[in-house]
Amino acid sequence: MHAASIRYRVAVGQGAGGKTLTLKNPALVRADSEPKPFTANWDGFSLNCAVACQAHQRDRLERLCWYITRPALCLERLSTNAAGQVVYQLKNPFRDGTTHILSSPQDFIARLAALVPRPRSNLIRYHGVFAPSSPMRQAIVPTTASLRQRRKHKSPTAASATLQSRPAEPPINNSDTPTAPLTWAHRLKRVFEIDITGHDLEAETITSPYESIRCAANARNAPIDTPS
């Protein structure tokens, strides 16, 4: 399924192994342009390394993290046609004028299944100087002690400039104990802009993702079933 997905081939069902159906607009066909700086193009894939963030540019780093962790599909551009095929509209047409990708419901589910990682597999792989066995990793990756020292000397004026829509961060712990992660209530506010203040479920009682889903559904008045 992985090979069929990246090669635009039908993975399962009728026509397995054949090319994926697409819709093209001849008026949008364009010639190959000069590669952008710090961009490599090879065999249909491109890699851009032109984006960089300084250590103090936290807002820019956050925007970059939001971009690289965006979902694989945009639901607003996903639909079905009269023939029962799943139609996905591309945000930007390909160079050959391709604007939409068509697939059967069965093949579409197979492509989604290819995105699901294996159970208990590490989703983050580090290479180069960030690799676990790199001799330079210790000089690049900040240690826990250096992070505590940085938070201890963080300017209070910088903290007050945080957007009001963002939830308050947990209090900074300058002791030798590890810093506590964000609570699920903070995550609901930060990611989905859902504030549970005033609801029956108190913020301190949310201790699992399933409880956060139920709370989010209550906040939006939408019933939802979660695993027991």
Coordinates of C-alpha atoms in Angstrom, one line a residue:
M1 CA 0.0 0.0 0.0
H2 CA 2.8 2.4 0.7
A3 CA 4.5 1.8 -2.7
A4 CA 1.2 2.2 -4.5
S5 CA 0.4 5.4 -2.6
I6 CA 3.6 7.2 -3.5
R7 CA 3.6 6.0 -7.1
Y8 CA 0.0 7.0 -7.7
R9 CA -1.1 3.4 -8.3
V10 CA -4.4 1.7 -7.3
A11 CA -3.5 -0.4 -4.3
V12 CA -6.6 -2.6 -3.9
G13 CA -9.9 -3.5 -5.6
Q14 CA -10.7 -3.3 -9.2
G15 CA -7.8 -2.0 -11.4
A16 CA -5.2 -2.8 -8.7
G17 CA -1.8 -1.9 -10.0
G18 CA -3.1 0.6 -12.6
K19 CA -2.6 4.3 -12.5
T20 CA -4.7 6.4 -10.2
L21 CA -7.4 8.4 -12.0
T22 CA -6.8 12.1 -12.1
L23 CA -8.5 15.2 -13.5
K24 CA -6.3 17.6 -15.5
N25 CA -6.8 21.1 -16.8
P26 CA -4.6 21.7 -19.9
A27 CA -4.6 25.5 -19.3
L28 CA -2.7 24.9 -16.0
V29 CA 0.2 22.9 -17.5
R30 CA 3.5 24.7 -16.9
A31 CA 7.1 24.0 -17.7
D32 CA 9.7 23.2 -15.1
S33 CA 10.9 26.3 -13.5
E34 CA 14.3 27.0 -12.0
P35 CA 14.7 25.4 -8.6
K36 CA 14.4 27.8 -5.7
P37 CA 17.4 28.3 -3.4
F38 CA 18.0 25.5 -0.9
T39 CA 15.5 23.3 -2.8
A40 CA 16.1 19.9 -4.3
N41 CA 13.8 18.2 -6.8
W42 CA 14.3 14.5 -7.6
D43 CA 11.9 11.9 -9.1
G44 CA 8.8 13.8 -8.3
F45 CA 9.7 14.8 -4.7
S46 CA 11.0 18.1 -3.5
L47 CA 12.9 19.1 -0.3
N48 CA 13.2 22.7 0.8
C49 CA 15.7 23.8 3.5
A50 CA 15.3 27.5 3.1
V51 CA 13.3 28.0 6.3
A52 CA 15.3 28.8 9.5
C53 CA 14.4 30.1 12.9
Q54 CA 16.6 31.8 15.4
A55 CA 16.6 30.6 19.0
H56 CA 14.6 33.6 20.2
Q57 CA 12.0 33.5 17.4
R58 CA 9.6 31.3 19.3
D59 CA 6.5 32.5 17.4
R60 CA 8.1 31.7 14.1
L61 CA 9.2 28.3 15.4
E62 CA 5.6 27.6 16.5
R63 CA 4.2 28.5 13.1
L64 CA 6.8 26.1 11.5
C65 CA 5.8 23.3 13.9
W66 CA 2.1 23.9 13.0
Y67 CA 3.0 23.6 9.3
I68 CA 5.0 20.4 9.5
T69 CA 2.4 18.7 11.7
R70 CA -0.6 19.7 9.6
P71 CA -3.0 16.8 8.7
A72 CA -2.4 14.8 5.6
L73 CA -5.8 15.7 4.1
C74 CA -8.0 18.8 4.0
L75 CA -11.6 17.7 4.6
E76 CA -12.9 20.9 2.8
R77 CA -11.4 19.6 -0.4
L78 CA -12.6 16.1 -0.1
S79 CA -15.9 15.0 -1.7
T80 CA -17.6 12.2 -3.7
N81 CA -19.0 12.4 -7.2
A82 CA -22.1 10.9 -8.8
A83 CA -20.2 7.7 -9.6
G84 CA -19.4 7.1 -5.9
Q85 CA -15.7 7.9 -6.4
V86 CA -13.8 9.8 -3.8
V87 CA -12.5 13.1 -5.2
Y88 CA -9.7 15.0 -3.6
Q89 CA -9.0 18.5 -4.9
L90 CA -5.3 19.6 -4.8
K91 CA -4.5 22.9 -3.2
N92 CA -2.1 23.7 -6.0
P93 CA -2.2 22.0 -9.4
F94 CA 0.7 19.8 -10.5
R95 CA 2.9 20.9 -13.3
D96 CA 1.1 18.6 -15.7
G97 CA -2.2 20.3 -14.9
T98 CA -3.6 17.8 -12.4
T99 CA -6.2 19.4 -10.2
H100 CA -8.1 16.4 -8.7
I101 CA -7.3 12.8 -7.7
L102 CA -10.0 10.1 -8.0
S103 CA -10.2 6.8 -6.2
S104 CA -12.7 4.2 -5.2
P105 CA -13.8 4.2 -1.5
Q106 CA -11.9 0.9 -0.9
D107 CA -8.7 2.3 -2.4
F108 CA -9.1 5.5 -0.5
I109 CA -9.3 3.7 2.8
A110 CA -6.2 1.7 1.8
R111 CA -4.3 5.0 1.3
L112 CA -5.5 6.2 4.7
A113 CA -4.4 2.9 6.2
A114 CA -0.9 3.5 4.8
L115 CA -0.6 6.6 6.9
V116 CA -1.3 4.8 10.2
P117 CA 2.0 4.0 11.9
R118 CA 2.9 0.6 13.3
P119 CA 1.9 0.1 16.9
R120 CA 4.5 1.4 19.4
S121 CA 6.8 2.6 16.7
N122 CA 8.9 5.8 17.1
L123 CA 7.3 8.5 14.9
I124 CA 10.3 10.8 15.2
R125 CA 13.6 9.8 13.6
Y126 CA 16.7 11.8 14.1
H127 CA 19.6 11.8 11.6
G128 CA 23.0 13.5 11.3
V129 CA 24.1 15.5 14.4
F130 CA 20.8 14.9 16.0
A131 CA 21.1 11.1 15.8
P132 CA 21.4 9.4 19.2
S133 CA 24.8 8.0 18.5
S134 CA 26.2 11.3 17.1
P135 CA 29.3 12.5 19.0
M136 CA 28.1 16.1 18.4
R137 CA 24.6 15.7 19.8
Q138 CA 25.6 16.6 23.3
A139 CA 27.0 20.0 22.1
I140 CA 23.8 20.8 20.2
V141 CA 20.8 19.4 22.1
P142 CA 20.2 21.4 25.3
T143 CA 20.3 19.5 28.5
T144 CA 17.6 19.5 31.2
A145 CA 19.8 21.7 33.5
S146 CA 20.3 24.3 30.7
L147 CA 16.6 24.4 30.0
R148 CA 15.8 25.0 33.7
Q149 CA 18.4 27.8 33.8
R150 CA 16.9 29.4 30.7
R151 CA 13.4 29.3 32.1
K152 CA 14.6 30.7 35.4
H153 CA 16.1 33.8 33.8
K154 CA 13.2 34.2 31.3
S155 CA 12.1 37.9 31.2
P156 CA 8.6 38.4 32.8
T157 CA 7.8 41.0 30.2
A158 CA 8.3 38.5 27.4
A159 CA 5.9 36.1 29.1
S160 CA 3.2 38.9 29.4
A161 CA 3.3 39.4 25.7
T162 CA 1.8 35.9 25.1
L163 CA -1.4 35.9 23.1
Q164 CA -4.5 36.1 25.3
S165 CA -6.1 33.2 23.5
R166 CA -3.3 30.9 24.6
P167 CA -3.8 29.2 28.0
A168 CA -1.7 29.9 30.9
E169 CA 1.4 27.7 31.0
P170 CA 2.0 25.5 34.0
P171 CA 4.1 27.2 36.7
I172 CA 7.9 26.9 36.1
N173 CA 9.6 24.5 38.4
N174 CA 13.2 25.5 39.1
S175 CA 14.0 22.5 41.3
D176 CA 15.7 19.4 40.1
T177 CA 12.4 17.6 39.5
P178 CA 11.3 17.4 35.8
T179 CA 9.0 20.0 34.5
A180 CA 5.4 18.8 34.3
P181 CA 3.9 18.6 30.8
L182 CA 0.8 20.5 29.8
T183 CA -2.5 19.2 31.2
W184 CA -5.1 18.0 28.8
A185 CA -7.2 21.0 29.6
H186 CA -4.3 23.3 28.5
R187 CA -4.0 21.2 25.3
L188 CA -7.7 21.5 24.5
K189 CA -7.3 25.3 24.8
R190 CA -4.1 25.5 22.9
V191 CA -4.8 23.2 20.0
F192 CA -8.6 23.5 19.6
E193 CA -9.3 26.8 21.4
I194 CA -11.8 25.0 23.6
D195 CA -12.1 26.5 27.1
I196 CA -13.8 24.2 29.5
T197 CA -14.1 26.9 32.2
G198 CA -17.6 26.9 33.5
H199 CA -18.5 23.4 32.4
D200 CA -19.4 20.6 34.7
L201 CA -16.1 18.8 34.1
E202 CA -13.3 20.6 36.0
A203 CA -9.9 21.1 34.3
E204 CA -8.1 19.2 37.0
T205 CA -10.1 16.1 36.4
I206 CA -9.1 15.7 32.7
T207 CA -6.3 13.1 32.9
S208 CA -6.6 11.2 29.6
P209 CA -7.2 11.9 25.9
Y210 CA -10.6 10.2 26.0
E211 CA -11.8 12.5 28.8
S212 CA -10.6 15.5 26.8
I213 CA -12.6 14.2 23.7
R214 CA -15.8 13.9 25.8
C215 CA -15.2 17.4 27.2
A216 CA -14.6 18.8 23.7
A217 CA -17.9 17.2 22.5
N218 CA -19.8 18.7 25.4
A219 CA -18.3 22.1 24.7
R220 CA -19.5 21.9 21.1
N221 CA -22.8 20.2 22.0
A222 CA -21.9 17.2 19.8
P223 CA -22.2 13.6 21.0
I224 CA -19.2 11.4 20.5
D225 CA -18.3 7.8 21.3
T226 CA -14.9 7.1 22.7
P227 CA -13.3 3.7 23.8
S228 CA -14.2 2.6 27.3

